[in-house]
mmCIF file of C-alpha atoms in Angstrom:
data_model
loop_
_atom_site.group_PDB
_atom_site.id
_atom_site.type_symbol
_atom_site.label_atom_id
_atom_site.label_comp_id
_atom_site.label_asym_id
_atom_site.label_seq_id
_atom_site.Cartn_x
_atom_site.Cartn_y
_atom_site.Cartn_z
ATOM 1 C CA UNK A 1 0.293 -0.449 -0.441
ATOM 2 C CA UNK A 2 1.305 3.487 -0.977
ATOM 3 C CA UNK A 3 1.155 6.011 1.407
ATOM 4 C CA UNK A 4 -0.308 8.930 0.409
ATOM 5 C CA UNK A 5 -2.928 8.072 -2.836
ATOM 6 C CA UNK A 6 -4.340 10.238 -4.766
ATOM 7 C CA UNK A 7 -7.120 10.560 -7.335
ATOM 8 C CA UNK A 8 -4.428 11.680 -10.941
ATOM 9 C CA UNK A 9 -7.619 13.306 -12.554
ATOM 10 C CA UNK A 10 -7.739 14.921 -15.031
ATOM 11 C CA UNK A 11 -9.807 17.833 -13.694
ATOM 12 C CA UNK A 12 -11.709 20.014 -15.424
ATOM 13 C CA UNK A 13 -13.666 23.104 -14.400
ATOM 14 C CA UNK A 14 -15.155 26.037 -15.653
ATOM 15 C CA UNK A 15 -14.024 29.325 -13.840
ATOM 16 C CA UNK A 16 -15.743 30.466 -10.816
ATOM 17 C CA UNK A 17 -16.576 26.424 -9.543
ATOM 18 C CA UNK A 18 -14.856 25.669 -6.655
ATOM 19 C CA UNK A 19 -12.223 23.142 -6.816
ATOM 20 C CA UNK A 20 -11.945 19.867 -4.241
ATOM 21 C CA UNK A 21 -8.575 18.037 -4.991
ATOM 22 C CA UNK A 22 -8.337 14.645 -1.749
ATOM 23 C CA UNK A 23 -5.835 12.389 -1.025
ATOM 24 C CA UNK A 24 -5.272 9.693 1.676
ATOM 25 C CA UNK A 25 -2.380 7.857 3.912
ATOM 26 C CA UNK A 26 -2.262 4.889 5.017
ATOM 27 C CA UNK A 27 -0.060 5.566 7.980
ATOM 28 C CA UNK A 28 -1.289 7.730 10.805
ATOM 29 C CA UNK A 29 2.083 8.456 12.608
ATOM 30 C CA UNK A 30 2.425 10.854 9.466
ATOM 31 C CA UNK A 31 1.999 14.662 11.569
ATOM 32 C CA UNK A 32 2.122 17.096 8.292
ATOM 33 C CA UNK A 33 -0.047 17.628 5.715
ATOM 34 C CA UNK A 34 1.646 19.505 2.253
ATOM 35 C CA UNK A 35 -0.341 20.697 -0.631
ATOM 36 C CA UNK A 36 2.172 22.433 -3.989
ATOM 37 C CA UNK A 37 1.191 23.031 -6.557
ATOM 38 C CA UNK A 38 3.314 22.097 -10.180
ATOM 39 C CA UNK A 39 3.155 24.268 -13.265
ATOM 40 C CA UNK A 40 4.133 22.042 -16.385
ATOM 41 C CA UNK A 41 7.939 22.158 -16.794
ATOM 42 C CA UNK A 42 8.844 23.286 -13.664
ATOM 43 C CA UNK A 43 9.645 22.683 -9.574
ATOM 44 C CA UNK A 44 6.579 22.297 -6.724
ATOM 45 C CA UNK A 45 5.222 25.748 -5.736
ATOM 46 C CA UNK A 46 4.199 24.783 -1.434
ATOM 47 C CA UNK A 47 0.671 26.307 -1.092
ATOM 48 C CA UNK A 48 -0.409 25.216 2.330
ATOM 49 C CA UNK A 49 0.405 23.079 4.592
ATOM 50 C CA UNK A 50 -0.793 22.118 8.580
ATOM 51 C CA UNK A 51 -0.620 20.114 11.157
ATOM 52 C CA UNK A 52 -3.622 19.385 12.337
ATOM 53 C CA UNK A 53 -7.149 18.734 12.141
ATOM 54 C CA UNK A 54 -9.571 20.965 11.003
ATOM 55 C CA UNK A 55 -9.489 23.114 7.873
ATOM 56 C CA UNK A 56 -6.266 26.631 7.424
ATOM 57 C CA UNK A 57 -7.156 29.423 4.943
ATOM 58 C CA UNK A 58 -5.234 31.338 2.937
ATOM 59 C CA UNK A 59 -7.019 33.757 0.306
ATOM 60 C CA UNK A 60 -8.701 31.277 -1.890
ATOM 61 C CA UNK A 61 -7.172 28.157 -0.574
ATOM 62 C CA UNK A 62 -8.453 25.709 2.193
ATOM 63 C CA UNK A 63 -6.181 22.997 3.210
ATOM 64 C CA UNK A 64 -8.739 20.235 5.449
ATOM 65 C CA UNK A 65 -7.045 17.354 7.434
ATOM 66 C CA UNK A 66 -9.617 14.794 9.154
ATOM 67 C CA UNK A 67 -6.596 12.668 10.994
ATOM 68 C CA UNK A 68 -9.127 9.909 11.908
ATOM 69 C CA UNK A 69 -10.363 9.699 9.045
ATOM 70 C CA UNK A 70 -6.475 9.837 6.943
ATOM 71 C CA UNK A 71 -7.536 11.903 4.925
ATOM 72 C CA UNK A 72 -6.640 15.343 3.318
ATOM 73 C CA UNK A 73 -8.867 17.767 0.849
ATOM 74 C CA UNK A 74 -6.904 21.236 -0.769
ATOM 75 C CA UNK A 75 -10.345 23.222 -1.623
ATOM 76 C CA UNK A 76 -10.427 26.207 -4.292
ATOM 77 C CA UNK A 77 -13.177 29.110 -4.449
ATOM 78 C CA UNK A 78 -13.736 31.483 -7.244
ATOM 79 C CA UNK A 79 -10.893 29.150 -9.411
ATOM 80 C CA UNK A 80 -8.769 30.849 -11.960
ATOM 81 C CA UNK A 81 -7.640 29.342 -15.558
ATOM 82 C CA UNK A 82 -4.252 30.592 -13.602
ATOM 83 C CA UNK A 83 -5.412 27.823 -11.352
ATOM 84 C CA UNK A 84 -4.615 25.212 -14.140
ATOM 85 C CA UNK A 85 -1.837 23.211 -13.388
ATOM 86 C CA UNK A 86 -0.922 19.771 -11.022
ATOM 87 C CA UNK A 87 -1.747 19.845 -7.160
ATOM 88 C CA UNK A 88 0.174 17.343 -4.893
ATOM 89 C CA UNK A 89 -0.402 16.531 -1.723
ATOM 90 C CA UNK A 90 2.776 15.448 0.653
ATOM 91 C CA UNK A 91 3.331 14.159 3.597
ATOM 92 C CA UNK A 92 5.753 14.867 5.755
ATOM 93 C CA UNK A 93 6.375 12.006 8.398
ATOM 94 C CA UNK A 94 8.851 12.268 12.614
ATOM 95 C CA UNK A 95 11.391 11.563 10.225
ATOM 96 C CA UNK A 96 11.637 14.363 7.614
ATOM 97 C CA UNK A 97 11.293 11.879 4.976
ATOM 98 C CA UNK A 98 8.131 13.356 2.475
ATOM 99 C CA UNK A 99 6.153 11.203 0.420
ATOM 100 C CA UNK A 100 3.786 12.822 -2.195
ATOM 101 C CA UNK A 101 1.047 11.532 -3.819
ATOM 102 C CA UNK A 102 0.786 11.404 -7.573
ATOM 103 C CA UNK A 103 -0.543 14.623 -8.691
ATOM 104 C CA UNK A 104 -3.656 15.753 -9.503
ATOM 105 C CA UNK A 105 -4.491 17.837 -12.628
ATOM 106 C CA UNK A 106 -6.974 20.314 -12.982
ATOM 107 C CA UNK A 107 -7.614 22.288 -15.621
ATOM 108 C CA UNK A 108 -10.065 26.058 -15.075
ATOM 109 C CA UNK A 109 -12.044 26.750 -18.869
ATOM 110 C CA UNK A 110 -12.366 30.510 -18.512
ATOM 111 C CA UNK B 1 16.587 36.605 -3.265
ATOM 112 C CA UNK B 2 17.410 33.795 -5.351
ATOM 113 C CA UNK B 3 15.540 30.030 -5.107
ATOM 114 C CA UNK B 4 17.047 27.054 -5.085
ATOM 115 C CA UNK B 5 18.908 26.499 -8.731
ATOM 116 C CA UNK B 6 19.663 23.462 -10.540
ATOM 117 C CA UNK B 7 22.762 22.764 -13.197
ATOM 118 C CA UNK B 8 21.485 21.161 -15.920
ATOM 119 C CA UNK B 9 18.323 21.860 -17.177
ATOM 120 C CA UNK B 10 18.528 19.236 -20.280
ATOM 121 C CA UNK B 11 20.482 16.529 -20.694
ATOM 122 C CA UNK B 12 21.040 13.400 -22.725
ATOM 123 C CA UNK B 13 22.871 10.388 -21.756
ATOM 124 C CA UNK B 14 23.056 6.678 -23.058
ATOM 125 C CA UNK B 15 22.766 3.655 -21.400
ATOM 126 C CA UNK B 16 25.943 2.979 -19.108
ATOM 127 C CA UNK B 17 26.716 6.349 -19.208
ATOM 128 C CA UNK B 18 26.715 8.657 -15.623
ATOM 129 C CA UNK B 19 25.495 11.979 -14.542
ATOM 130 C CA UNK B 20 26.065 14.410 -12.572
ATOM 131 C CA UNK B 21 23.762 16.758 -11.349
ATOM 132 C CA UNK B 22 23.942 19.820 -9.420
ATOM 133 C CA UNK B 23 21.540 22.323 -6.846
ATOM 134 C CA UNK B 24 22.893 24.931 -5.041
ATOM 135 C CA UNK B 25 20.294 25.186 -2.457
ATOM 136 C CA UNK B 26 18.385 29.205 -1.130
ATOM 137 C CA UNK B 27 20.851 31.156 0.867
ATOM 138 C CA UNK B 28 20.727 29.576 4.999
ATOM 139 C CA UNK B 29 19.746 26.590 4.541
ATOM 140 C CA UNK B 30 21.489 23.702 4.727
ATOM 141 C CA UNK B 31 19.846 21.036 3.812
ATOM 142 C CA UNK B 32 19.486 20.093 0.532
ATOM 143 C CA UNK B 33 16.601 16.732 -0.996
ATOM 144 C CA UNK B 34 17.172 14.689 -4.599
ATOM 145 C CA UNK B 35 13.776 13.435 -5.745
ATOM 146 C CA UNK B 36 13.098 11.866 -8.862
ATOM 147 C CA UNK B 37 10.353 12.775 -10.278
ATOM 148 C CA UNK B 38 8.753 10.235 -13.754
ATOM 149 C CA UNK B 39 6.126 12.044 -16.144
ATOM 150 C CA UNK B 40 2.846 12.167 -14.996
ATOM 151 C CA UNK B 41 3.534 10.766 -10.745
ATOM 152 C CA UNK B 42 5.186 12.361 -7.868
ATOM 153 C CA UNK B 43 7.831 12.811 -6.512
ATOM 154 C CA UNK B 44 9.694 10.351 -5.353
ATOM 155 C CA UNK B 45 12.328 10.921 -2.377
ATOM 156 C CA UNK B 46 16.499 9.869 -2.964
ATOM 157 C CA UNK B 47 18.528 11.221 -0.142
ATOM 158 C CA UNK B 48 18.619 13.839 2.540
ATOM 159 C CA UNK B 49 21.117 15.561 2.939
ATOM 160 C CA UNK B 50 22.394 18.069 6.225
ATOM 161 C CA UNK B 51 25.865 19.254 7.238
ATOM 162 C CA UNK B 52 27.575 17.450 4.088
ATOM 163 C CA UNK B 53 26.183 14.456 6.336
ATOM 164 C CA UNK B 54 23.282 11.607 4.800
ATOM 165 C CA UNK B 55 20.245 12.394 7.183
ATOM 166 C CA UNK B 56 17.791 10.034 4.926
ATOM 167 C CA UNK B 57 17.673 7.560 1.638
ATOM 168 C CA UNK B 58 15.069 5.940 -0.196
ATOM 169 C CA UNK B 59 14.352 3.518 -2.713
ATOM 170 C CA UNK B 60 17.052 4.293 -5.109
ATOM 171 C CA UNK B 61 19.486 1.489 -6.141
ATOM 172 C CA UNK B 62 23.509 1.716 -5.799
ATOM 173 C CA UNK B 63 23.733 3.347 -8.530
ATOM 174 C CA UNK B 64 22.815 6.328 -7.465
ATOM 175 C CA UNK B 65 24.574 8.162 -4.366
ATOM 176 C CA UNK B 66 25.148 12.497 -2.959
ATOM 177 C CA UNK B 67 26.801 14.794 -1.578
ATOM 178 C CA UNK B 68 27.047 17.322 0.060
ATOM 179 C CA UNK B 69 30.332 19.817 -0.427
ATOM 180 C CA UNK B 70 30.287 22.998 3.079
ATOM 181 C CA UNK B 71 29.040 25.381 1.502
ATOM 182 C CA UNK B 72 25.463 23.656 2.029
ATOM 183 C CA UNK B 73 25.611 22.675 -2.348
ATOM 184 C CA UNK B 74 24.665 19.187 -3.664
ATOM 185 C CA UNK B 75 25.266 16.820 -6.415
ATOM 186 C CA UNK B 76 23.088 13.649 -6.718
ATOM 187 C CA UNK B 77 25.265 11.576 -9.186
ATOM 188 C CA UNK B 78 23.773 7.665 -11.203
ATOM 189 C CA UNK B 79 26.501 5.733 -12.619
ATOM 190 C CA UNK B 80 25.247 2.438 -14.736
ATOM 191 C CA UNK B 81 22.367 4.816 -16.560
ATOM 192 C CA UNK B 82 18.760 2.879 -17.410
ATOM 193 C CA UNK B 83 16.078 3.660 -19.552
ATOM 194 C CA UNK B 84 14.090 4.101 -16.826
ATOM 195 C CA UNK B 85 16.150 6.314 -14.943
ATOM 196 C CA UNK B 86 14.432 9.710 -17.487
ATOM 197 C CA UNK B 87 12.446 11.947 -14.866
ATOM 198 C CA UNK B 88 12.475 15.811 -13.974
ATOM 199 C CA UNK B 89 14.992 15.252 -11.264
ATOM 200 C CA UNK B 90 14.499 17.959 -8.000
ATOM 201 C CA UNK B 91 16.470 19.510 -5.382
ATOM 202 C CA UNK B 92 14.575 20.299 -2.956
ATOM 203 C CA UNK B 93 16.052 22.717 0.179
ATOM 204 C CA UNK B 94 15.204 23.369 3.564
ATOM 205 C CA UNK B 95 16.518 25.784 6.671
ATOM 206 C CA UNK B 96 17.301 23.131 9.630
ATOM 207 C CA UNK B 97 15.623 18.847 9.517
ATOM 208 C CA UNK B 98 16.712 18.830 12.611
ATOM 209 C CA UNK B 99 14.743 20.840 14.954
ATOM 210 C CA UNK B 100 11.608 18.450 16.635
ATOM 211 C CA UNK B 101 8.791 18.867 15.467
ATOM 212 C CA UNK B 102 9.293 21.074 13.141
ATOM 213 C CA UNK B 103 8.375 21.386 9.948
ATOM 214 C CA UNK B 104 10.735 21.684 8.114
ATOM 215 C CA UNK B 105 9.049 22.896 4.752
ATOM 216 C CA UNK B 106 10.789 21.906 1.398
ATOM 217 C CA UNK B 107 12.038 24.804 -1.444
ATOM 218 C CA UNK B 108 11.938 23.030 -4.728
ATOM 219 C CA UNK B 109 14.100 24.064 -7.927
ATOM 220 C CA UNK B 110 12.529 23.773 -11.145
ATOM 221 C CA UNK B 111 14.911 20.141 -11.886
ATOM 222 C CA UNK B 112 16.842 18.220 -14.501
ATOM 223 C CA UNK B 113 15.314 16.819 -17.210
ATOM 224 C CA UNK B 114 17.407 13.849 -17.693
ATOM 225 C CA UNK B 115 16.394 11.393 -20.886
ATOM 226 C CA UNK B 116 17.837 8.180 -20.829
ATOM 227 C CA UNK B 117 18.586 6.988 -24.761
#
């Protein structure tokens, strides 16, 4: 079983839609959860990180963690064409090793 | 401030050859990690170095090796290249991985795209 599972999509939404991206993880010891955005042929860019269950908001982005279900989500409100990218969830274990999901490809259509 | 830099940006090699990839971390960052990202997949952890010492190793064969220099820059070496080594190789730097309980977020470079023919 992979440490992190992520639906690869692709996901296509109209501009202004609310986008929901999700990952599940296997090890309840994982403590820190990140979301990265990766544009084509670029390195991943950190969007948000959190370490507790609940919601964390940053502008149009909300990260949600449910440790009881081992489920993490990223919501994008009022999606824009510039949000079109691949979104990667990542989890950091206590040994400071990162485990990434496979990424979800998102296209926001104007 | 400059971000993480990597060189070269692109590289073409043939099977059996050896390759060296280079990374310069963000100024003040002491930890460097290397990842392999195959097309359509998420990055896979290869190595982490901190203060010139290996602090973590992923599930990669011994053909992969790395080192970190006193200025915290790093090199990743891959010997006896295989077709399956074709990928984007990402370097990420972080400030310090040793503080217990700290979330040492990593900042990624643009990567080196390696094609093995």
